[in-house]
Amino acid sequence: MNHFLDLWPIPAGELRSILDNAKSRKAARAGLPKGAADKDAPLGGHTLAMIFEKNSTRTRVSFDMAIRQLGGTSLIISASDSQISRGESIEDTARVLSRYVDAVMMRANRHADVEAFAAAASVPVINGLTEKSHPCQIMADLQTLEEAGLNLKGARIAWVGDGNNVAASFIHAAPKFGFSLAVGTPAGYEPNAADVQRARAEQGRIELFRDAAKAVAGADVVVADTFVSMGDKDADKRLQDLAPFKVSGELMRRANGGAMFLHCLPAHRGEEVDADVIDGPQSLIFDEAENRLHAQKAILEWCLKG
Ligand code: CP
Ligand code: NVA
C-alpha cells in the first residue's frame, strides 16, 4: 500500500519520479481552466476524503482541486463534526472510510493518529500535516526550487527559526535529494534529534546553528515559517525567543547573491520575515503555494496507481 505519511520510507528514485510527474502534469495542462480535468484523467471514478483536525487554506483547496483535475472527486470531513470528536476510535473510522472512499488525506493534531489510521485503513493515507511533519509541503517546495533553476544536488538550503514540523520534512528530504541543510534555531527550538540522526545516517548533510547569520552563510535558499505553529500554547514566549531569527533584508544579504526565499504560508510579516523579503524579488511563495496542487496530484497518482 502506497501511504504518503513521511518521506523516510519512500525510495529516493520514487520521490524523484513524483516530482518529475508533478512538473510534466503541470506543463501538460497549461492554458486549461483550473476546474478542467487533465486530458488523461487518471483517477476517474476515485474519491479522496480529507479529514481536518486543524485549520487549512492551501492544503484543503489544493487537494480538492488536485483530485478533481485527476478526474476524481473529494469530500471534506471536519473532525469536529464527525464521530471522531465524540471518541470513535481512529481505527474504526479508518476501516469505515476505507469502505466508502479510495484514499484519505488527514491533517491531525497527533502524528501517531495518522499512523494508526494508515495501519487500520485498506486505502492509501496521506499526511496533510501533523505536529511532526508536513511531507506534501516539501515536495511542492522542491518542485518550486527546481523550476526556479536550482540543482538540488549539492545545493545549500538554510532553515531559520523554529525547528518545527516543516523543518522536519526538509531534514527528511535532504538525504533523498542530495542537498545540504543548515538549520538555525535558538536553544530549545532545535529540530527533532532522531530526525537529524537518521538523516545523517543516510548521508544527509545537516548542520545545526544557534545563530541565524551563520545558518544562512553560503545558502542558495532561505526558508522561514511561523514562530507559533497550530497547537503551540506558548505564543508570547516563542515570539520573544525566536525574534532574533526573523528573516530580514540584512539576513538575506548574508546568503548567496540572489538566494531564493520560501515560506509555506500562512505568514506573519514583521514576525518571522520582513515584508520586503517575503514580498520582494527573491521570494517564490506564490509559485510555492501553487505547486502544492501540482505536487499533490503526483502524490495522489503515486498512492493510487503506484
Ligand atoms: N502551507 C499549508 O499547509 O497551508 P494551510 O495550512 O493553509 O493548508
Ligand atoms: N508550522 C506551521 C505550518 C502551517 C502550514 C504549523 O504547523 O502551524
PDB file of C-alpha atoms and ligand atoms in Angstrom:
ATOM      1  CA  MET A   1       0.000   0.000   0.000  1.00  0.00           C
ATOM      2  CA  ASN A   2       1.447   3.369  -1.029  1.00  0.00           C
ATOM      3  CA  HIS A   3       0.801   5.579   2.007  1.00  0.00           C
ATOM      4  CA  PHE A   4       2.402   9.036   1.939  1.00  0.00           C
ATOM      5  CA  LEU A   5       2.951   9.596   5.650  1.00  0.00           C
ATOM      6  CA  ASP A   6       6.563  10.760   5.568  1.00  0.00           C
ATOM      7  CA  LEU A   7       9.412  10.798   3.074  1.00  0.00           C
ATOM      8  CA  TRP A   8      11.561   8.304   5.031  1.00  0.00           C
ATOM      9  CA  PRO A   9      10.172   5.011   3.715  1.00  0.00           C
ATOM     10  CA  ILE A  10       9.844   6.164   0.093  1.00  0.00           C
ATOM     11  CA  PRO A  11      12.902   5.376  -2.060  1.00  0.00           C
ATOM     12  CA  ALA A  12      14.693   8.424  -3.465  1.00  0.00           C
ATOM     13  CA  GLY A  13      14.018   7.268  -7.030  1.00  0.00           C
ATOM     14  CA  GLU A  14      10.265   7.181  -6.389  1.00  0.00           C
ATOM     15  CA  LEU A  15      10.297  10.651  -4.837  1.00  0.00           C
ATOM     16  CA  ARG A  16      12.233  11.822  -7.897  1.00  0.00           C
ATOM     17  CA  SER A  17       9.599  10.372 -10.211  1.00  0.00           C
ATOM     18  CA  ILE A  18       6.797  12.010  -8.189  1.00  0.00           C
ATOM     19  CA  LEU A  19       8.486  15.407  -8.685  1.00  0.00           C
ATOM     20  CA  ASP A  20       9.012  14.759 -12.390  1.00  0.00           C
ATOM     21  CA  ASN A  21       5.364  13.745 -12.803  1.00  0.00           C
ATOM     22  CA  ALA A  22       4.251  16.904 -10.948  1.00  0.00           C
ATOM     23  CA  LYS A  23       6.224  19.026 -13.397  1.00  0.00           C
ATOM     24  CA  SER A  24       5.060  17.239 -16.516  1.00  0.00           C
ATOM     25  CA  ARG A  25       1.383  17.270 -15.463  1.00  0.00           C
ATOM     26  CA  LYS A  26       1.694  20.989 -14.709  1.00  0.00           C
ATOM     27  CA  ALA A  27       3.173  21.651 -18.172  1.00  0.00           C
ATOM     28  CA  ALA A  28       0.685  19.393 -19.973  1.00  0.00           C
ATOM     29  CA  ARG A  29      -2.375  21.290 -18.725  1.00  0.00           C
ATOM     30  CA  ALA A  30      -1.047  24.822 -19.330  1.00  0.00           C
ATOM     31  CA  GLY A  31      -3.847  27.075 -20.555  1.00  0.00           C
ATOM     32  CA  LEU A  32      -6.711  24.876 -19.312  1.00  0.00           C
ATOM     33  CA  PRO A  33      -9.232  26.417 -16.886  1.00  0.00           C
ATOM     34  CA  LYS A  34      -8.352  25.363 -13.329  1.00  0.00           C
ATOM     35  CA  GLY A  35     -11.540  23.337 -12.976  1.00  0.00           C
ATOM     36  CA  ALA A  36     -10.924  21.290 -16.127  1.00  0.00           C
ATOM     37  CA  ALA A  37      -9.576  17.756 -15.764  1.00  0.00           C
ATOM     38  CA  ASP A  38      -6.204  16.709 -17.186  1.00  0.00           C
ATOM     39  CA  LYS A  39      -6.687  15.073 -20.613  1.00  0.00           C
ATOM     40  CA  ASP A  40      -5.902  11.562 -19.345  1.00  0.00           C
ATOM     41  CA  ALA A  41      -7.925  11.975 -16.098  1.00  0.00           C
ATOM     42  CA  PRO A  42      -6.050   9.051 -14.497  1.00  0.00           C
ATOM     43  CA  LEU A  43      -8.100   8.964 -11.281  1.00  0.00           C
ATOM     44  CA  GLY A  44     -11.546   8.987 -12.864  1.00  0.00           C
ATOM     45  CA  GLY A  45     -14.001   7.236 -10.533  1.00  0.00           C
ATOM     46  CA  HIS A  46     -11.808   7.780  -7.453  1.00  0.00           C
ATOM     47  CA  THR A  47     -12.826   9.708  -4.348  1.00  0.00           C
ATOM     48  CA  LEU A  48     -10.451  11.323  -1.838  1.00  0.00           C
ATOM     49  CA  ALA A  49     -11.729  12.018   1.681  1.00  0.00           C
ATOM     50  CA  MET A  50      -9.962  14.726   3.671  1.00  0.00           C
ATOM     51  CA  ILE A  51     -10.094  14.858   7.459  1.00  0.00           C
ATOM     52  CA  PHE A  52      -9.150  18.131   9.131  1.00  0.00           C
ATOM     53  CA  GLU A  53      -8.419  18.415  12.850  1.00  0.00           C
ATOM     54  CA  LYS A  54      -6.676  21.763  12.257  1.00  0.00           C
ATOM     55  CA  ASN A  55      -7.324  24.785  10.058  1.00  0.00           C
ATOM     56  CA  SER A  56      -6.169  24.910   6.447  1.00  0.00           C
ATOM     57  CA  THR A  57      -6.443  27.037   3.335  1.00  0.00           C
ATOM     58  CA  ARG A  58      -3.810  25.706   0.909  1.00  0.00           C
ATOM     59  CA  THR A  59      -3.888  22.009   1.783  1.00  0.00           C
ATOM     60  CA  ARG A  60      -7.656  21.873   1.658  1.00  0.00           C
ATOM     61  CA  VAL A  61      -8.150  23.723  -1.622  1.00  0.00           C
ATOM     62  CA  SER A  62      -5.106  22.293  -3.422  1.00  0.00           C
ATOM     63  CA  PHE A  63      -6.037  18.673  -2.589  1.00  0.00           C
ATOM     64  CA  ASP A  64      -9.639  19.319  -3.579  1.00  0.00           C
ATOM     65  CA  MET A  65      -8.591  20.758  -6.951  1.00  0.00           C
ATOM     66  CA  ALA A  66      -5.885  18.106  -7.343  1.00  0.00           C
ATOM     67  CA  ILE A  67      -8.263  15.145  -7.212  1.00  0.00           C
ATOM     68  CA  ARG A  68     -10.744  16.932  -9.499  1.00  0.00           C
ATOM     69  CA  GLN A  69      -8.045  17.679 -12.077  1.00  0.00           C
ATOM     70  CA  LEU A  70      -7.116  13.998 -11.992  1.00  0.00           C
ATOM     71  CA  GLY A  71     -10.729  13.154 -12.827  1.00  0.00           C
ATOM     72  CA  GLY A  72     -11.849  12.171  -9.305  1.00  0.00           C
ATOM     73  CA  THR A  73     -13.964  13.751  -6.580  1.00  0.00           C
ATOM     74  CA  SER A  74     -13.381  14.760  -2.965  1.00  0.00           C
ATOM     75  CA  LEU A  75     -15.217  15.072   0.279  1.00  0.00           C
ATOM     76  CA  ILE A  76     -14.129  17.077   3.263  1.00  0.00           C
ATOM     77  CA  ILE A  77     -14.667  15.899   6.826  1.00  0.00           C
ATOM     78  CA  SER A  78     -14.202  18.251   9.723  1.00  0.00           C
ATOM     79  CA  ALA A  79     -13.103  16.142  12.671  1.00  0.00           C
ATOM     80  CA  SER A  80     -15.145  18.357  14.999  1.00  0.00           C
ATOM     81  CA  ASP A  81     -18.471  17.398  13.449  1.00  0.00           C
ATOM     82  CA  SER A  82     -17.689  13.741  12.806  1.00  0.00           C
ATOM     83  CA  GLN A  83     -17.861  10.986  15.426  1.00  0.00           C
ATOM     84  CA  ILE A  84     -14.060  11.283  15.894  1.00  0.00           C
ATOM     85  CA  SER A  85     -14.664  14.242  18.203  1.00  0.00           C
ATOM     86  CA  ARG A  86     -17.117  12.110  20.238  1.00  0.00           C
ATOM     87  CA  GLY A  87     -14.475   9.464  20.792  1.00  0.00           C
ATOM     88  CA  GLU A  88     -14.978   6.990  17.940  1.00  0.00           C
ATOM     89  CA  SER A  89     -11.630   5.293  17.512  1.00  0.00           C
ATOM     90  CA  ILE A  90      -9.244   6.262  14.749  1.00  0.00           C
ATOM     91  CA  GLU A  91      -9.053   2.602  13.713  1.00  0.00           C
ATOM     92  CA  ASP A  92     -12.835   2.166  13.349  1.00  0.00           C
ATOM     93  CA  THR A  93     -13.032   5.442  11.427  1.00  0.00           C
ATOM     94  CA  ALA A  94     -10.261   4.251   9.103  1.00  0.00           C
ATOM     95  CA  ARG A  95     -11.942   0.888   8.476  1.00  0.00           C
ATOM     96  CA  VAL A  96     -15.304   2.517   7.759  1.00  0.00           C
ATOM     97  CA  LEU A  97     -13.978   5.233   5.456  1.00  0.00           C
ATOM     98  CA  SER A  98     -11.962   2.573   3.579  1.00  0.00           C
ATOM     99  CA  ARG A  99     -15.312   1.035   2.564  1.00  0.00           C
ATOM    100  CA  TYR A 100     -16.508   4.333   1.034  1.00  0.00           C
ATOM    101  CA  VAL A 101     -13.540   6.152  -0.493  1.00  0.00           C
ATOM    102  CA  ASP A 102     -10.363   5.347  -2.423  1.00  0.00           C
ATOM    103  CA  ALA A 103      -7.861   7.435  -0.417  1.00  0.00           C
ATOM    104  CA  VAL A 104      -7.753   9.588   2.709  1.00  0.00           C
ATOM    105  CA  MET A 105      -5.765  12.754   3.418  1.00  0.00           C
ATOM    106  CA  MET A 106      -5.537  13.605   7.113  1.00  0.00           C
ATOM    107  CA  ARG A 107      -4.372  16.761   8.897  1.00  0.00           C
ATOM    108  CA  ALA A 108      -4.084  15.729  12.511  1.00  0.00           C
ATOM    109  CA  ASN A 109      -3.097  17.010  15.909  1.00  0.00           C
ATOM    110  CA  ARG A 110      -1.135  13.844  16.639  1.00  0.00           C
ATOM    111  CA  HIS A 111       1.149  12.184  14.123  1.00  0.00           C
ATOM    112  CA  ALA A 112       0.529   8.870  15.883  1.00  0.00           C
ATOM    113  CA  ASP A 113      -3.134   9.129  14.887  1.00  0.00           C
ATOM    114  CA  VAL A 114      -2.257   9.379  11.182  1.00  0.00           C
ATOM    115  CA  GLU A 115      -0.026   6.325  11.584  1.00  0.00           C
ATOM    116  CA  ALA A 116      -2.799   4.439  13.412  1.00  0.00           C
ATOM    117  CA  PHE A 117      -5.286   5.469  10.736  1.00  0.00           C
ATOM    118  CA  ALA A 118      -2.989   4.197   7.974  1.00  0.00           C
ATOM    119  CA  ALA A 119      -2.324   0.935   9.811  1.00  0.00           C
ATOM    120  CA  ALA A 120      -6.061   0.214  10.031  1.00  0.00           C
ATOM    121  CA  ALA A 121      -7.059   1.574   6.606  1.00  0.00           C
ATOM    122  CA  SER A 122      -7.228  -0.547   3.470  1.00  0.00           C
ATOM    123  CA  VAL A 123      -6.777   2.505   1.198  1.00  0.00           C
ATOM    124  CA  PRO A 124      -3.785   4.870   0.842  1.00  0.00           C
ATOM    125  CA  VAL A 125      -3.432   7.565   3.514  1.00  0.00           C
ATOM    126  CA  ILE A 126      -1.645  10.905   3.052  1.00  0.00           C
ATOM    127  CA  ASN A 127      -0.247  13.080   5.846  1.00  0.00           C
ATOM    128  CA  GLY A 128      -1.597  16.600   5.284  1.00  0.00           C
ATOM    129  CA  LEU A 129       0.419  17.977   8.251  1.00  0.00           C
ATOM    130  CA  THR A 130       0.893  16.817  11.799  1.00  0.00           C
ATOM    131  CA  GLU A 131       2.851  18.283  14.705  1.00  0.00           C
ATOM    132  CA  LYS A 132       5.788  16.194  13.478  1.00  0.00           C
ATOM    133  CA  SER A 133       5.952  16.694   9.699  1.00  0.00           C
ATOM    134  CA  HIS A 134       4.484  18.150   6.522  1.00  0.00           C
ATOM    135  CA  PRO A 135       5.794  15.999   3.662  1.00  0.00           C
ATOM    136  CA  CYS A 136       3.426  17.302   0.938  1.00  0.00           C
ATOM    137  CA  GLN A 137       4.725  20.829   1.567  1.00  0.00           C
ATOM    138  CA  ILE A 138       8.321  19.825   0.962  1.00  0.00           C
ATOM    139  CA  MET A 139       7.519  18.167  -2.370  1.00  0.00           C
ATOM    140  CA  ALA A 140       5.955  21.447  -3.538  1.00  0.00           C
ATOM    141  CA  ASP A 141       8.930  23.408  -2.198  1.00  0.00           C
ATOM    142  CA  LEU A 142      11.446  21.239  -4.038  1.00  0.00           C
ATOM    143  CA  GLN A 143       9.429  21.455  -7.264  1.00  0.00           C
ATOM    144  CA  THR A 144       9.457  25.258  -6.904  1.00  0.00           C
ATOM    145  CA  LEU A 145      13.213  25.420  -6.381  1.00  0.00           C
ATOM    146  CA  GLU A 146      13.929  23.195  -9.384  1.00  0.00           C
ATOM    147  CA  GLU A 147      11.586  25.233 -11.571  1.00  0.00           C
ATOM    148  CA  ALA A 148      13.483  28.343 -10.491  1.00  0.00           C
ATOM    149  CA  GLY A 149      16.678  26.722 -11.782  1.00  0.00           C
ATOM    150  CA  LEU A 150      18.212  25.235  -8.635  1.00  0.00           C
ATOM    151  CA  ASN A 151      20.027  21.915  -8.923  1.00  0.00           C
ATOM    152  CA  LEU A 152      19.078  20.284  -5.611  1.00  0.00           C
ATOM    153  CA  LYS A 153      22.116  18.007  -5.636  1.00  0.00           C
ATOM    154  CA  GLY A 154      24.798  19.945  -3.798  1.00  0.00           C
ATOM    155  CA  ALA A 155      22.575  22.993  -3.136  1.00  0.00           C
ATOM    156  CA  ARG A 156      22.628  24.570   0.314  1.00  0.00           C
ATOM    157  CA  ILE A 157      19.274  25.304   1.948  1.00  0.00           C
ATOM    158  CA  ALA A 158      19.042  27.263   5.214  1.00  0.00           C
ATOM    159  CA  TRP A 159      16.089  26.841   7.557  1.00  0.00           C
ATOM    160  CA  VAL A 160      15.813  29.733  10.029  1.00  0.00           C
ATOM    161  CA  GLY A 161      13.503  29.901  13.083  1.00  0.00           C
ATOM    162  CA  ASP A 162      11.633  27.116  14.847  1.00  0.00           C
ATOM    163  CA  GLY A 163      12.804  23.534  14.253  1.00  0.00           C
ATOM    164  CA  ASN A 164       9.194  22.517  13.631  1.00  0.00           C
ATOM    165  CA  ASN A 165       7.149  20.068  11.528  1.00  0.00           C
ATOM    166  CA  VAL A 166       8.064  21.715   8.197  1.00  0.00           C
ATOM    167  CA  ALA A 167      11.755  21.795   9.180  1.00  0.00           C
ATOM    168  CA  ALA A 168      11.486  18.069   9.941  1.00  0.00           C
ATOM    169  CA  SER A 169      10.287  17.297   6.423  1.00  0.00           C
ATOM    170  CA  PHE A 170      13.197  19.326   4.988  1.00  0.00           C
ATOM    171  CA  ILE A 171      15.526  17.182   7.108  1.00  0.00           C
ATOM    172  CA  HIS A 172      13.854  14.008   5.782  1.00  0.00           C
ATOM    173  CA  ALA A 173      14.238  15.292   2.200  1.00  0.00           C
ATOM    174  CA  ALA A 174      17.932  16.219   2.450  1.00  0.00           C
ATOM    175  CA  PRO A 175      19.390  12.700   2.029  1.00  0.00           C
ATOM    176  CA  LYS A 176      16.738  11.789  -0.557  1.00  0.00           C
ATOM    177  CA  PHE A 177      17.505  14.732  -2.854  1.00  0.00           C
ATOM    178  CA  GLY A 178      21.166  15.401  -2.001  1.00  0.00           C
ATOM    179  CA  PHE A 179      21.005  18.993  -0.753  1.00  0.00           C
ATOM    180  CA  SER A 180      22.698  20.167   2.405  1.00  0.00           C
ATOM    181  CA  LEU A 181      20.572  21.741   5.107  1.00  0.00           C
ATOM    182  CA  ALA A 182      21.709  24.358   7.619  1.00  0.00           C
ATOM    183  CA  VAL A 183      19.215  24.777  10.457  1.00  0.00           C
ATOM    184  CA  GLY A 184      19.433  27.943  12.573  1.00  0.00           C
ATOM    185  CA  THR A 185      17.348  27.933  15.757  1.00  0.00           C
ATOM    186  CA  PRO A 186      17.620  29.314  19.285  1.00  0.00           C
ATOM    187  CA  ALA A 187      18.405  26.862  22.086  1.00  0.00           C
ATOM    188  CA  GLY A 188      15.321  24.842  22.913  1.00  0.00           C
ATOM    189  CA  TYR A 189      13.875  25.091  19.382  1.00  0.00           C
ATOM    190  CA  GLU A 190      16.181  22.581  17.676  1.00  0.00           C
ATOM    191  CA  PRO A 191      14.672  20.073  15.261  1.00  0.00           C
ATOM    192  CA  ASN A 192      13.869  16.546  16.413  1.00  0.00           C
ATOM    193  CA  ALA A 193      17.206  14.902  17.274  1.00  0.00           C
ATOM    194  CA  ALA A 194      16.155  11.488  15.944  1.00  0.00           C
ATOM    195  CA  ASP A 195      15.343  13.036  12.547  1.00  0.00           C
ATOM    196  CA  VAL A 196      18.749  14.712  12.394  1.00  0.00           C
ATOM    197  CA  GLN A 197      20.495  11.489  13.392  1.00  0.00           C
ATOM    198  CA  ARG A 198      18.610   9.420  10.814  1.00  0.00           C
ATOM    199  CA  ALA A 199      19.238  11.932   8.011  1.00  0.00           C
ATOM    200  CA  ARG A 200      22.945  11.934   8.829  1.00  0.00           C
ATOM    201  CA  ALA A 201      22.994   8.128   8.928  1.00  0.00           C
ATOM    202  CA  GLU A 202      21.519   8.208   5.409  1.00  0.00           C
ATOM    203  CA  GLN A 203      24.338  10.537   4.244  1.00  0.00           C
ATOM    204  CA  GLY A 204      22.278  13.713   4.621  1.00  0.00           C
ATOM    205  CA  ARG A 205      24.370  16.809   5.315  1.00  0.00           C
ATOM    206  CA  ILE A 206      22.587  18.523   8.209  1.00  0.00           C
ATOM    207  CA  GLU A 207      24.270  21.297  10.192  1.00  0.00           C
ATOM    208  CA  LEU A 208      22.757  22.910  13.279  1.00  0.00           C
ATOM    209  CA  PHE A 209      23.431  26.532  14.290  1.00  0.00           C
ATOM    210  CA  ARG A 210      22.337  28.762  17.151  1.00  0.00           C
ATOM    211  CA  ASP A 211      22.859  31.846  15.012  1.00  0.00           C
ATOM    212  CA  ALA A 212      20.748  32.897  12.018  1.00  0.00           C
ATOM    213  CA  ALA A 213      23.614  34.663  10.210  1.00  0.00           C
ATOM    214  CA  LYS A 214      25.828  31.567  10.430  1.00  0.00           C
ATOM    215  CA  ALA A 215      22.997  29.354   9.170  1.00  0.00           C
ATOM    216  CA  VAL A 216      22.358  31.430   6.038  1.00  0.00           C
ATOM    217  CA  ALA A 217      26.040  31.969   5.103  1.00  0.00           C
ATOM    218  CA  GLY A 218      26.577  30.415   1.678  1.00  0.00           C
ATOM    219  CA  ALA A 219      22.911  29.411   1.304  1.00  0.00           C
ATOM    220  CA  ASP A 220      21.198  29.209  -2.093  1.00  0.00           C
ATOM    221  CA  VAL A 221      17.781  29.161  -0.407  1.00  0.00           C
ATOM    222  CA  VAL A 222      16.490  30.634   2.858  1.00  0.00           C
ATOM    223  CA  VAL A 223      13.319  29.155   4.361  1.00  0.00           C
ATOM    224  CA  ALA A 224      11.172  30.614   7.146  1.00  0.00           C
ATOM    225  CA  ASP A 225       7.943  29.507   8.821  1.00  0.00           C
ATOM    226  CA  THR A 226       5.661  30.832  11.523  1.00  0.00           C
ATOM    227  CA  PHE A 227       7.100  31.048  15.042  1.00  0.00           C
ATOM    228  CA  VAL A 228       3.805  29.781  16.501  1.00  0.00           C
ATOM    229  CA  SER A 229       2.500  26.617  14.853  1.00  0.00           C
ATOM    230  CA  MET A 230      -1.038  25.317  15.191  1.00  0.00           C
ATOM    231  CA  GLY A 231      -1.300  23.670  18.605  1.00  0.00           C
ATOM    232  CA  ASP A 232       1.593  25.634  20.182  1.00  0.00           C
ATOM    233  CA  LYS A 233       0.486  27.033  23.518  1.00  0.00           C
ATOM    234  CA  ASP A 234       3.344  29.367  24.459  1.00  0.00           C
ATOM    235  CA  ALA A 235       2.927  32.075  21.804  1.00  0.00           C
ATOM    236  CA  ASP A 236       4.369  35.019  23.767  1.00  0.00           C
ATOM    237  CA  LYS A 237       7.494  33.143  24.810  1.00  0.00           C
ATOM    238  CA  ARG A 238       8.034  31.817  21.291  1.00  0.00           C
ATOM    239  CA  LEU A 239       7.744  35.269  19.716  1.00  0.00           C
ATOM    240  CA  GLN A 240      10.295  36.598  22.175  1.00  0.00           C
ATOM    241  CA  ASP A 241      12.746  33.692  21.907  1.00  0.00           C
ATOM    242  CA  LEU A 242      12.556  33.446  18.112  1.00  0.00           C
ATOM    243  CA  ALA A 243      12.673  37.192  17.340  1.00  0.00           C
ATOM    244  CA  PRO A 244      16.447  37.161  16.576  1.00  0.00           C
ATOM    245  CA  PHE A 245      15.712  34.572  13.853  1.00  0.00           C
ATOM    246  CA  LYS A 246      13.468  36.825  11.768  1.00  0.00           C
ATOM    247  CA  VAL A 247      14.469  36.826   8.088  1.00  0.00           C
ATOM    248  CA  SER A 248      15.234  40.455   7.294  1.00  0.00           C
ATOM    249  CA  GLY A 249      16.748  42.004   4.167  1.00  0.00           C
ATOM    250  CA  GLU A 250      20.020  42.226   6.053  1.00  0.00           C
ATOM    251  CA  LEU A 251      19.954  38.500   6.842  1.00  0.00           C
ATOM    252  CA  MET A 252      19.144  37.676   3.184  1.00  0.00           C
ATOM    253  CA  ARG A 253      22.236  39.649   2.129  1.00  0.00           C
ATOM    254  CA  ARG A 254      24.374  37.218   4.137  1.00  0.00           C
ATOM    255  CA  ALA A 255      23.134  34.329   1.962  1.00  0.00           C
ATOM    256  CA  ASN A 256      24.416  33.805  -1.571  1.00  0.00           C
ATOM    257  CA  GLY A 257      23.614  36.610  -4.018  1.00  0.00           C
ATOM    258  CA  GLY A 258      20.149  36.044  -5.497  1.00  0.00           C
ATOM    259  CA  ALA A 259      19.293  33.401  -2.872  1.00  0.00           C
ATOM    260  CA  MET A 260      15.689  32.256  -3.117  1.00  0.00           C
ATOM    261  CA  PHE A 261      13.214  32.695  -0.260  1.00  0.00           C
ATOM    262  CA  LEU A 262      10.496  30.170   0.653  1.00  0.00           C
ATOM    263  CA  HIS A 263       7.697  30.185   3.236  1.00  0.00           C
ATOM    264  CA  CYS A 264       4.923  27.575   3.321  1.00  0.00           C
ATOM    265  CA  LEU A 265       2.378  30.193   4.484  1.00  0.00           C
ATOM    266  CA  PRO A 266       0.419  31.461   6.347  1.00  0.00           C
ATOM    267  CA  ALA A 267       2.996  34.195   7.081  1.00  0.00           C
ATOM    268  CA  HIS A 268       3.206  36.873   9.755  1.00  0.00           C
ATOM    269  CA  ARG A 269       5.012  39.849   8.236  1.00  0.00           C
ATOM    270  CA  GLY A 270       7.283  41.519  10.752  1.00  0.00           C
ATOM    271  CA  GLU A 271       7.487  38.379  12.953  1.00  0.00           C
ATOM    272  CA  GLU A 272       9.361  35.566  11.184  1.00  0.00           C
ATOM    273  CA  VAL A 273      10.043  37.543   7.995  1.00  0.00           C
ATOM    274  CA  ASP A 274      10.052  41.176   6.934  1.00  0.00           C
ATOM    275  CA  ALA A 275       7.649  42.319   4.229  1.00  0.00           C
ATOM    276  CA  ASP A 276      10.463  43.481   1.932  1.00  0.00           C
ATOM    277  CA  VAL A 277      11.798  39.904   1.833  1.00  0.00           C
ATOM    278  CA  ILE A 278       8.576  37.911   1.526  1.00  0.00           C
ATOM    279  CA  ASP A 279       7.105  40.389  -0.971  1.00  0.00           C
ATOM    280  CA  GLY A 280      10.449  41.055  -2.679  1.00  0.00           C
ATOM    281  CA  PRO A 281      12.070  39.707  -5.858  1.00  0.00           C
ATOM    282  CA  GLN A 282      13.814  36.739  -4.164  1.00  0.00           C
ATOM    283  CA  SER A 283      10.547  35.343  -2.779  1.00  0.00           C
ATOM    284  CA  LEU A 284       8.916  32.367  -4.525  1.00  0.00           C
ATOM    285  CA  ILE A 285       5.994  31.996  -2.106  1.00  0.00           C
ATOM    286  CA  PHE A 286       3.128  32.073  -4.584  1.00  0.00           C
ATOM    287  CA  ASP A 287       4.750  29.610  -7.000  1.00  0.00           C
ATOM    288  CA  GLU A 288       5.382  27.506  -3.893  1.00  0.00           C
ATOM    289  CA  ALA A 289       1.698  27.706  -2.903  1.00  0.00           C
ATOM    290  CA  GLU A 290       0.594  26.884  -6.469  1.00  0.00           C
ATOM    291  CA  ASN A 291       2.887  23.875  -6.586  1.00  0.00           C
ATOM    292  CA  ARG A 292       1.046  22.309  -3.663  1.00  0.00           C
ATOM    293  CA  LEU A 293      -1.591  21.492  -6.278  1.00  0.00           C
ATOM    294  CA  HIS A 294       0.808  20.019  -8.830  1.00  0.00           C
ATOM    295  CA  ALA A 295       2.952  18.108  -6.329  1.00  0.00           C
ATOM    296  CA  GLN A 296      -0.114  16.599  -4.658  1.00  0.00           C
ATOM    297  CA  LYS A 297      -1.543  15.457  -7.968  1.00  0.00           C
ATOM    298  CA  ALA A 298       1.630  13.441  -8.438  1.00  0.00           C
ATOM    299  CA  ILE A 299       1.424  12.174  -4.839  1.00  0.00           C
ATOM    300  CA  LEU A 300      -2.202  11.095  -5.348  1.00  0.00           C
ATOM    301  CA  GLU A 301      -1.319   9.316  -8.574  1.00  0.00           C
ATOM    302  CA  TRP A 302       1.603   7.561  -6.879  1.00  0.00           C
ATOM    303  CA  CYS A 303      -0.641   6.495  -3.970  1.00  0.00           C
ATOM    304  CA  LEU A 304      -3.419   5.167  -6.171  1.00  0.00           C
ATOM    305  CA  LYS A 305      -1.600   3.961  -9.275  1.00  0.00           C
ATOM    306  CA  GLY A 306       1.907   3.216  -7.970  1.00  0.00           C
TER     307      GLY A 306
HETATM  308  N1   CP B   1       1.144  25.565   3.935  1.00  0.00           N
HETATM  309  C1   CP B   1      -0.010  24.998   4.335  1.00  0.00           C
HETATM  310  O1   CP B   1      -0.094  23.812   4.619  1.00  0.00           O
HETATM  311  O2   CP B   1      -1.075  25.863   4.368  1.00  0.00           O
HETATM  312  P1   CP B   1      -2.511  25.569   5.004  1.00  0.00           P
HETATM  313  O3   CP B   1      -2.329  25.475   6.487  1.00  0.00           O
HETATM  314  O4   CP B   1      -3.326  26.760   4.594  1.00  0.00           O
HETATM  315  O5   CP B   1      -3.042  24.294   4.442  1.00  0.00           O
HETATM  316  N1  NVA B   2       4.372  25.049  11.103  1.00  0.00           N
HETATM  317  C1  NVA B   2       3.054  25.505  10.701  1.00  0.00           C
HETATM  318  C2  NVA B   2       2.803  25.181   9.271  1.00  0.00           C
HETATM  319  C3  NVA B   2       1.470  25.615   8.741  1.00  0.00           C
HETATM  320  C4  NVA B   2       1.220  25.184   7.324  1.00  0.00           C
HETATM  321  C5  NVA B   2       2.016  24.858  11.603  1.00  0.00           C
HETATM  322  O1  NVA B   2       2.143  23.657  11.902  1.00  0.00           O
HETATM  323  O2  NVA B   2       1.071  25.531  12.004  1.00  0.00           O
END
